[in-house]
Short mmCIF file of C-alpha atoms in Angstrom, two decimals:
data_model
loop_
_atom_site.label_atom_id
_atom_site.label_comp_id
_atom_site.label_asym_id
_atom_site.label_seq_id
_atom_site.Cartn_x
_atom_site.Cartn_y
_atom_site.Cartn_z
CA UNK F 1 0.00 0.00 0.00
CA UNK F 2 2.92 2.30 0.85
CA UNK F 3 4.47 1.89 -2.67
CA UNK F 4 0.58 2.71 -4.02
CA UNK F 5 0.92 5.78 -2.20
CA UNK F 6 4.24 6.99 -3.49
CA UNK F 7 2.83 6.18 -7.01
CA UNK F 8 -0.32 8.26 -6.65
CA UNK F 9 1.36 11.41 -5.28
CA UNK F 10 3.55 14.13 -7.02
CA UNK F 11 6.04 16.92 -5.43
CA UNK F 12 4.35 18.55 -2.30
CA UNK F 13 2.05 15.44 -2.07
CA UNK F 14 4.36 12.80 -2.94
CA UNK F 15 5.56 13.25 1.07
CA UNK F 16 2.34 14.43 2.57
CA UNK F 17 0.39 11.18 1.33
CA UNK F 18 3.73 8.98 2.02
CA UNK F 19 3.63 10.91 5.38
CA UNK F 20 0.03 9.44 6.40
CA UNK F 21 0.24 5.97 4.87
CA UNK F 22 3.21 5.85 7.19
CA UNK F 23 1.34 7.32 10.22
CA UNK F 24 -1.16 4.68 9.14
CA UNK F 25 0.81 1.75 9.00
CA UNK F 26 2.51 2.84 12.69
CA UNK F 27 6.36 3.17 10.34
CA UNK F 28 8.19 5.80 11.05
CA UNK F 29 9.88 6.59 7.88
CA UNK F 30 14.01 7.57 7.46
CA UNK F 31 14.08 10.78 6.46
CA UNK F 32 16.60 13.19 5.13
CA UNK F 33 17.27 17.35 6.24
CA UNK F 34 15.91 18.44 2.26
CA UNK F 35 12.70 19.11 1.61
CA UNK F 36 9.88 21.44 1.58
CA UNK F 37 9.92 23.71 4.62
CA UNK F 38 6.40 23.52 4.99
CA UNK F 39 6.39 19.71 4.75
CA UNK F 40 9.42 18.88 6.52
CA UNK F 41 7.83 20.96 9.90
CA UNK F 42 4.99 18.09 9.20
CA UNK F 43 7.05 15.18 9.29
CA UNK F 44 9.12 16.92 12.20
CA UNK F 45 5.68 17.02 14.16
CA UNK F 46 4.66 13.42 13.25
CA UNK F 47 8.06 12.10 14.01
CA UNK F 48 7.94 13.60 17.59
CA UNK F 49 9.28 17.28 16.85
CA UNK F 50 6.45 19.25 18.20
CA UNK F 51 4.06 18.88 21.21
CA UNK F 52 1.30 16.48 21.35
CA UNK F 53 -1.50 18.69 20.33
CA UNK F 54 0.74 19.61 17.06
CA UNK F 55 1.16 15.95 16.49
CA UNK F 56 -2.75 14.95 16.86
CA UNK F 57 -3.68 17.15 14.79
CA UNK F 58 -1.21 16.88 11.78
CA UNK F 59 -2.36 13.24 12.11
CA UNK F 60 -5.77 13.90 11.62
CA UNK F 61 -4.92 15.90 8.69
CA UNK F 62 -3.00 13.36 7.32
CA UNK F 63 -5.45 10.38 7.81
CA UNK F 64 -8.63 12.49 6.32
CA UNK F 65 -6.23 13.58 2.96
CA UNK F 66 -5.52 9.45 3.08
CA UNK F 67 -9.03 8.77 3.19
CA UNK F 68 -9.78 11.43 0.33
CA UNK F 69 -7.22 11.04 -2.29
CA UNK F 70 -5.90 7.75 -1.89
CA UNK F 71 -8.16 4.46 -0.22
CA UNK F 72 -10.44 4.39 -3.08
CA UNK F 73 -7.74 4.48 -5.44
CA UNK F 74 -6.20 1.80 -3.53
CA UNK F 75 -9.41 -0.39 -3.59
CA UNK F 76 -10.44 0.24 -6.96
CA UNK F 77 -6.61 -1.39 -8.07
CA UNK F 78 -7.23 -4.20 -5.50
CA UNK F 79 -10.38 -4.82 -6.79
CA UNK F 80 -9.59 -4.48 -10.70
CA UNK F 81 -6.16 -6.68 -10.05
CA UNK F 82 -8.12 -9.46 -7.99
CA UNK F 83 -10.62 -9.21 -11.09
CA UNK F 84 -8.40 -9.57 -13.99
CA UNK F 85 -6.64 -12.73 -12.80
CA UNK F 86 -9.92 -14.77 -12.34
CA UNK F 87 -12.67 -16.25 -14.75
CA UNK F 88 -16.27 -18.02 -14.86
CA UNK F 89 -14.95 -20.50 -17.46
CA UNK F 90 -16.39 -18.12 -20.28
CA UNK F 91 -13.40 -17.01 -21.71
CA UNK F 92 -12.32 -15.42 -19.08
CA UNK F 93 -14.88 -12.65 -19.14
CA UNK F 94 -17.33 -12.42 -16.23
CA UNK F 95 -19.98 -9.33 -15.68
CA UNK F 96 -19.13 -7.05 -13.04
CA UNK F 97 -21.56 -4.91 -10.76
CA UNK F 98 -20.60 -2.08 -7.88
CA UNK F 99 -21.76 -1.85 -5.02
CA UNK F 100 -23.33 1.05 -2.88
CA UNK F 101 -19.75 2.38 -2.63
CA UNK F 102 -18.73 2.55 -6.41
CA UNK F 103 -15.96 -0.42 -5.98
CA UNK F 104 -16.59 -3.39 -8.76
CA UNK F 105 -17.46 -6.79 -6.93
CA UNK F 106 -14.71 -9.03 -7.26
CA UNK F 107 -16.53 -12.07 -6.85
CA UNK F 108 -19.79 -13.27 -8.44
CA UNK F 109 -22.84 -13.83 -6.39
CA UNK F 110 -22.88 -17.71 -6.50
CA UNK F 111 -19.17 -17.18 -5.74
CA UNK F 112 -19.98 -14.86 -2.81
CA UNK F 113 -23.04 -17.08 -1.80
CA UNK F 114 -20.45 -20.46 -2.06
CA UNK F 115 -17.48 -19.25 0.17
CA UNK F 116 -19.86 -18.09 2.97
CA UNK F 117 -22.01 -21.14 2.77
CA UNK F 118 -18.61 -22.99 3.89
CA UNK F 119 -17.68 -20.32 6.28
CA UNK F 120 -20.97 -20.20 8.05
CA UNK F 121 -20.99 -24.48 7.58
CA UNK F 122 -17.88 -24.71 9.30
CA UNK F 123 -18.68 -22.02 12.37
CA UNK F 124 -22.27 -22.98 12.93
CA UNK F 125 -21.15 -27.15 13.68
CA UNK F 126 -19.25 -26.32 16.68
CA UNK F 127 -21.63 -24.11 18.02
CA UNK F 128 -25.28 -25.95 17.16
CA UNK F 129 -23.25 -29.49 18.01
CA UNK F 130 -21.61 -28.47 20.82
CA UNK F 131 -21.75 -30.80 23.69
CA UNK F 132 -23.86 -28.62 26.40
CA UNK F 133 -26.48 -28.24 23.71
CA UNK F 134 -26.55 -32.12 22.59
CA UNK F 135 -26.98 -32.63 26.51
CA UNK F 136 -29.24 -30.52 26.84
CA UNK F 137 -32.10 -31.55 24.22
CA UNK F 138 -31.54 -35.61 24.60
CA UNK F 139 -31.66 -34.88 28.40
CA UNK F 140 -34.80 -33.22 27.94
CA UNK F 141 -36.22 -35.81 25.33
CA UNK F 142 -35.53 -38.75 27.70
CA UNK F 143 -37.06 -37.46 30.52
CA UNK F 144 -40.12 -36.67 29.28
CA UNK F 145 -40.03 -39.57 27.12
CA UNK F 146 -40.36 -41.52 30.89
CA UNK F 147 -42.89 -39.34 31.92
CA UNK F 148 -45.39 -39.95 28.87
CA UNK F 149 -43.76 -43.37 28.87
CA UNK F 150 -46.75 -45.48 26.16
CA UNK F 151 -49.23 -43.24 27.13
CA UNK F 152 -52.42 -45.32 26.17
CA UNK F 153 -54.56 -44.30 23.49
CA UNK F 154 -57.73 -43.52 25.49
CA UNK F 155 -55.91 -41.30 27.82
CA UNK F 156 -56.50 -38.43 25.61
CA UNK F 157 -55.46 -35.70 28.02
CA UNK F 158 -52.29 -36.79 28.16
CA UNK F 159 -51.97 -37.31 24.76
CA UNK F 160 -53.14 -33.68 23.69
CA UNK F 161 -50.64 -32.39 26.53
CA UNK F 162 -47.43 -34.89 24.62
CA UNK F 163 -48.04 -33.03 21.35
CA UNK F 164 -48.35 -29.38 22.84
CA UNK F 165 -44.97 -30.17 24.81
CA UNK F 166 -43.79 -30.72 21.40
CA UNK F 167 -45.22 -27.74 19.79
CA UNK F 168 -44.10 -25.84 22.66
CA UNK F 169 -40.31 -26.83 22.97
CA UNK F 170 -39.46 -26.32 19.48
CA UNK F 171 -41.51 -23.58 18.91
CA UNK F 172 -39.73 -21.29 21.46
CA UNK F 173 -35.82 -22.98 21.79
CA UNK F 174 -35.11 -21.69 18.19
CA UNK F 175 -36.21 -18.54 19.11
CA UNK F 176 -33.94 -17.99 22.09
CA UNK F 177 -31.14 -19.39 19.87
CA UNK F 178 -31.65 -17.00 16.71
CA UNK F 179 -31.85 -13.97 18.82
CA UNK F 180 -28.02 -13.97 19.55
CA UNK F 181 -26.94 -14.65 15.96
CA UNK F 182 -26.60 -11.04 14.47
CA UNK F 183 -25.88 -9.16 17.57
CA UNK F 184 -23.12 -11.29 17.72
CA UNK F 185 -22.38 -11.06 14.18
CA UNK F 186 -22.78 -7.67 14.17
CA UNK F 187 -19.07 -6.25 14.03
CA UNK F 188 -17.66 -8.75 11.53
CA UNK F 189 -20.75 -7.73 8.93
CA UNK F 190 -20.21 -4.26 9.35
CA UNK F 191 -16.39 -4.32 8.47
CA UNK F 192 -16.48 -7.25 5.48
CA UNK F 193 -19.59 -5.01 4.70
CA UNK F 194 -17.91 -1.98 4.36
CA UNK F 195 -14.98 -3.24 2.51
CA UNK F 196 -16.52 -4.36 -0.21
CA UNK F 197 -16.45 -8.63 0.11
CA UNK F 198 -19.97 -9.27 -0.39
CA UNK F 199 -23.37 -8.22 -1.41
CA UNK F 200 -26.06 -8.50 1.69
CA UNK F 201 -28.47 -10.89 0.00
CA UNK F 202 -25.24 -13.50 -0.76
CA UNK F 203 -24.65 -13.04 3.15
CA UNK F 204 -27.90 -13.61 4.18
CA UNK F 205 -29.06 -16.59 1.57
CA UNK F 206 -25.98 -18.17 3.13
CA UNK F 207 -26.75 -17.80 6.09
CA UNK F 208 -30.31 -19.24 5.69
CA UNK F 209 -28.86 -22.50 3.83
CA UNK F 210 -25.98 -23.17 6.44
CA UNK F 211 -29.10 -23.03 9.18
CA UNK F 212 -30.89 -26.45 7.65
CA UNK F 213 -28.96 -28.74 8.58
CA UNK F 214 -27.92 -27.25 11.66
CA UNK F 215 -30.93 -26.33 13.13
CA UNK F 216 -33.06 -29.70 11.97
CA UNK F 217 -30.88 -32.22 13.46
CA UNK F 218 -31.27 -32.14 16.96
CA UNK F 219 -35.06 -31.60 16.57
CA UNK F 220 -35.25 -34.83 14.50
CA UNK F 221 -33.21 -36.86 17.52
CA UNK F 222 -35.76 -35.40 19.74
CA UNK F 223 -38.80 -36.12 17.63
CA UNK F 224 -37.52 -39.55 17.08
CA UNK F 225 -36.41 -40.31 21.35
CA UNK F 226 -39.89 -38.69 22.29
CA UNK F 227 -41.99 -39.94 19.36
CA UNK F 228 -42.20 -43.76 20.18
CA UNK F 229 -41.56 -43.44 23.97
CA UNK F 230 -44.72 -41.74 24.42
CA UNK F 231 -46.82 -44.20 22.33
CA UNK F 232 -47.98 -41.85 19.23
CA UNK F 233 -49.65 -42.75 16.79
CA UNK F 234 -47.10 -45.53 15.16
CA UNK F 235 -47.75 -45.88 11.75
CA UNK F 236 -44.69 -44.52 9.73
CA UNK F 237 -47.12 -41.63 7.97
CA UNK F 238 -48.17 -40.22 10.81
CA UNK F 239 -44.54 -40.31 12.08
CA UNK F 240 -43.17 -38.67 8.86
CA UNK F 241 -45.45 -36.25 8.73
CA UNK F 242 -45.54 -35.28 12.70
CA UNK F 243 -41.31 -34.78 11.93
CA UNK F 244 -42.03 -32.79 9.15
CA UNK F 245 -44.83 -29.93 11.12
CA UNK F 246 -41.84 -29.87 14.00
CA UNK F 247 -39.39 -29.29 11.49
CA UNK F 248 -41.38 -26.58 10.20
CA UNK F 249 -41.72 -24.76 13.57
CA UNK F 250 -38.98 -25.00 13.83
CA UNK F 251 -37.59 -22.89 11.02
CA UNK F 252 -40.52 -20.47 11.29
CA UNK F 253 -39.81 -19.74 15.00
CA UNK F 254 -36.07 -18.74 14.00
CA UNK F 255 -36.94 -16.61 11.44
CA UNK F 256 -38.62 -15.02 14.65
CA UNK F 257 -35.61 -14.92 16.42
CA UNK F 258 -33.58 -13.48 13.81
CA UNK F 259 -36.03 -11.02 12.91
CA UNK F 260 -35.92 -9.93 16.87
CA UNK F 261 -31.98 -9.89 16.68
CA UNK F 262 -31.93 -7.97 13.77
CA UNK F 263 -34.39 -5.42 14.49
CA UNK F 264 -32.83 -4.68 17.83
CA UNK F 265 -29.08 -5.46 17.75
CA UNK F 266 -29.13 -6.09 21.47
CA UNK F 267 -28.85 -9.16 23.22
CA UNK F 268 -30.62 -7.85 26.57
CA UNK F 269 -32.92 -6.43 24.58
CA UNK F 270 -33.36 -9.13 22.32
CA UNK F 271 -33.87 -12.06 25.24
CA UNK F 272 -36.33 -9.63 27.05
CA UNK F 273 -38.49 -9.63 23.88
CA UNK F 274 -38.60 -13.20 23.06
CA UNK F 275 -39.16 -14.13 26.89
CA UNK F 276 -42.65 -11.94 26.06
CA UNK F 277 -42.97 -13.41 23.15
CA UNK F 278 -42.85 -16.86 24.17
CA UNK F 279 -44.93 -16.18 27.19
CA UNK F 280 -47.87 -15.23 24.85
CA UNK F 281 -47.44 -17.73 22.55
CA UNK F 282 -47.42 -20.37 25.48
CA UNK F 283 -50.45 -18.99 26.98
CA UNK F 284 -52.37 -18.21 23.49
CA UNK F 285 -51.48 -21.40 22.09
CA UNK F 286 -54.97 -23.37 22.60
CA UNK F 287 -54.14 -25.36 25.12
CA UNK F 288 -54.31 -23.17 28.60
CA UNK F 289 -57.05 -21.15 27.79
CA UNK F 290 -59.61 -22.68 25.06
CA UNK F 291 -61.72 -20.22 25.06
CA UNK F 292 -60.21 -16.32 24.37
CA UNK F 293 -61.84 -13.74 24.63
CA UNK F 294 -62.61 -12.11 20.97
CA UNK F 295 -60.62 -8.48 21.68
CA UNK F 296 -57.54 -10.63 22.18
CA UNK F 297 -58.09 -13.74 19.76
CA UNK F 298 -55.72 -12.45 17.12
CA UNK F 299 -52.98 -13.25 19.49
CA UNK F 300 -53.73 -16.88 18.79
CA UNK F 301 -53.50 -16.00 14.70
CA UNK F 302 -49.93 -14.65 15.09
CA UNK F 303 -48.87 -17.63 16.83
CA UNK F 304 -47.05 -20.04 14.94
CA UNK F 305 -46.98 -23.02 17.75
CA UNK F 306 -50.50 -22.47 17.51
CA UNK F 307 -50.78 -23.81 13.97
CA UNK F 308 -48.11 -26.50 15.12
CA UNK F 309 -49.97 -27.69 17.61
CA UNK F 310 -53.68 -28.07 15.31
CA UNK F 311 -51.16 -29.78 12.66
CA UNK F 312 -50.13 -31.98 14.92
CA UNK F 313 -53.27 -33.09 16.44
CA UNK F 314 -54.75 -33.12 12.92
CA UNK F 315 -51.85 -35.91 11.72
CA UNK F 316 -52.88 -37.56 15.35
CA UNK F 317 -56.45 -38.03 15.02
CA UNK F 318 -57.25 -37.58 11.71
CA UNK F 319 -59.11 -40.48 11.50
CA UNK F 320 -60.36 -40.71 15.14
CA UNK F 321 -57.32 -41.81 17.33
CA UNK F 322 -58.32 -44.05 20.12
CA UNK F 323 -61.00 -45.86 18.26
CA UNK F 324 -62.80 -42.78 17.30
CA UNK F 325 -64.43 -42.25 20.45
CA UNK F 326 -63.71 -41.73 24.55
CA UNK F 327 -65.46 -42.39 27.86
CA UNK F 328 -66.94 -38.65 28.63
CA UNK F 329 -68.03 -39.93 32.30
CA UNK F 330 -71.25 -41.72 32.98
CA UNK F 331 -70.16 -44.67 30.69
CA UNK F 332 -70.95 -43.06 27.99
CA UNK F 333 -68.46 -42.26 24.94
CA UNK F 334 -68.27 -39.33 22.88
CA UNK F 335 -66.83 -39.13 19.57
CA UNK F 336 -62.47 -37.93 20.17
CA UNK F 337 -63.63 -35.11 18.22
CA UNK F 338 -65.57 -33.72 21.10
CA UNK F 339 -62.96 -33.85 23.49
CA UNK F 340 -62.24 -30.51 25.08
CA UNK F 341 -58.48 -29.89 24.27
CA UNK F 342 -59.21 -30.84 20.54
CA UNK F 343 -62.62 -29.07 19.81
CA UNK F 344 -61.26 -25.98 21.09
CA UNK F 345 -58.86 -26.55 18.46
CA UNK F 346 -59.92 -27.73 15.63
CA UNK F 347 -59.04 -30.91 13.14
CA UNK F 348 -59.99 -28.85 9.63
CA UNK F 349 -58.49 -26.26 7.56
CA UNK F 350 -54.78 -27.61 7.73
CA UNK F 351 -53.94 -26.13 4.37
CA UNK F 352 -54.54 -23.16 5.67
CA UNK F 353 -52.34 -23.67 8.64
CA UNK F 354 -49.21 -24.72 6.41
CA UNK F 355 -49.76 -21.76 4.35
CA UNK F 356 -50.09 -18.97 7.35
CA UNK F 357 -46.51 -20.36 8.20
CA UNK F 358 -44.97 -19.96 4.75
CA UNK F 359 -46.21 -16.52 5.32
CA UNK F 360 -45.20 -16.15 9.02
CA UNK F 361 -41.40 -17.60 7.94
CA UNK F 362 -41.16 -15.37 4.82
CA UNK F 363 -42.41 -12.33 6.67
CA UNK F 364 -39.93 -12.70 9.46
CA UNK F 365 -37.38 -13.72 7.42
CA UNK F 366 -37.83 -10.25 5.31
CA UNK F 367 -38.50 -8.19 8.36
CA UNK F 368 -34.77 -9.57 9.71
CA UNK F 369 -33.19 -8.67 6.02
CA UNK F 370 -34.37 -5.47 5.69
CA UNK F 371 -33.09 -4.67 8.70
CA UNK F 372 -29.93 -5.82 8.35
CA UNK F 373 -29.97 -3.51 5.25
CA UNK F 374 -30.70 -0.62 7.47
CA UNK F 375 -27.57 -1.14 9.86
CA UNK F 376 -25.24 -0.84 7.19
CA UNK F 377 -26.99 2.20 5.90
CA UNK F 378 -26.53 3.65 9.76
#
């Protein structure tokens, strides 16, 4: 970079901008009694000649006429150099675009989208398959895999209680997780941001694709530990299709979490929020309270364990679990339908339900983009 300076300057600013690359770098330079007079007394104050005030300010100087007159020349030659000696394997000649700042992209999108799909593969194993975490969700699997240990058919409360545990647990973990991801991220995107490595969408679509498979695999251990120790339904459909809703939630109630940590930047913040959020959702979620009152039902609309929980109990009794019927007291038996937990509920519209959470895990994901297109605008 020095020699880039010396290139780019001539007489009187030849040694001004070799002066404040130098400051820059922390090098102070050899230098020799000719000269300007006015520019030797500056690199007599920069090399120690005059008080601190003196030398303060002749830095300043010198770093804003760096800034001005020479860093975008420098990263326009990086940038056109790093260009020139690659290809796209058509003929060597690739488009190029510029970004907010004017500087050419030296990398294609898929390029951009490939080498932080690695990145974020190789930093996301240790931390979604770290060794507290794997405790933590098999722990919690086996347990209360012993507690609804082959919980019989016609014990429908406990049943209905089994798959809003599951709606529950992976409807809110996620969420605590994704919080911390770009508030923690937030330094390294705003300097590889501002520099000129990658476009924001490249950064985020990696992002999202380095999540699958570490986000879905310790929900499908749990689904498959707590699945057949509580004595679900066990034909493999029903199994399939119960992993698939979790799996869903599951993705869904990140995009939550990341649209939280976006939106905020503040892990205090952040955890405060979702600790609301969750609270709601675990109280509006149909199983607590059946029956809300209309001024507040839209709570339950907005709540994506909600539509976990009426997909679940859909792929559970969709043909009338338990024989199609249960003993409703007296001897008599009413149709599993009628049960309390599940009319409240609802076994219908579960289109509709799969749909509202493409919309839900769109809209969140968008909200979490467009913010993250805001910070670097800050």
């Amino acid at each position: 970079m020095l020699d880039t300076c010396r290139v780019r300057g001539q007489g009187r600013s030849l040694l001004i901008i070799t002066v404040s690359c130098v400051v820059h770098a922390g090098i102070a330079p050899e230098t020799s009694g000719s000269g300007d007079g006015d520019v030797g007394g500056v690199v007599a104050v920069v090399l120690g000649g005059g008080s601190e005030a003196e030398q303060k300010e002749v830095r300043g100087k010198l770093a804003a006429a760096y800034e001005r007159h020479i860093a975008p020349a420098v990263k326009l030659d990086l940038c056109s150099s790093e260009a020139g000696g690659t290809g796209t394997g058509d003929g060597g000649h690739k488009s190029r675009r510029r970004n907010a700042a004017g500087v050419e992209w030296t990398a294609g999108w898929c390029t951009q989208f490939s080498v932080l799909l690695q990145r974020g593969l190789k930093e996301r194993r240790h931390e979604s398959f770290n060794k507290l975490r794997i405790f933590q969700v098999l722990s919690v699997a086996c347990l209360a895999g012993l507690l609804w240990w082959r919980t019989p058919a016609a014990h429908l409360q406990d049943r209905t209680a089994l798959i809003f545990f599951f709606s529950v647990f992976w409807g809110f973990f996620p969420l605590y997780n994704a919080v911390f991801v770009f508030p923690l991220e937030r330094p390294m995107l705003l300097k590889e941001r501002s520099s000129g490595m990658y476009r924001l969408s490249s950064y985020f679509a990696a992002r999202t694709a380095a999540d699958l498979p570490m986000e879905l695999g310790l929900p499908t251990a749990f689904v498959l530990i707590l699945y057949w120790m509580g004595g679900l339904d066990p034909r493999p459909a029903s199994f399939l299709l119960s992993l698939l809703v979790v799996l869903y939630s599951v993705l869904v109630a990140q995009s939550l979490g990341l649209a939280v940590g976006a939106v905020l930047m503040d892990v205090k913040q952040g955890t405060t929020l979702a600790s609301v959020i969750t609270m709601v959702f675990l109280i509006a979620g149909g199983y607590y309270v059946q029956h809300i009152p209309p001024f507040v039902g839209w709570l339950r609309w907005l709540n994506y364990s909600f539509y976990c929980y009426r997909l679940l109990l859909g792929i559970q009794f969709r043909d009338g679990g338990g024989g199609g019927v249960y003993d409703c007291g007296g001897g008599a038996l009413c149709p599993v339908s009628e049960f309390p937990a599940i009319k409240a509920v609802g076994l219908n519209n579960h289109w509709i339900d799969v749909c509202v959470m493409a919309l839900l895990l769109v809209g969140y994901r968008l909200v979490a983009y467009l913010a993250l297109d805001r910070l670097r605008q800050r």
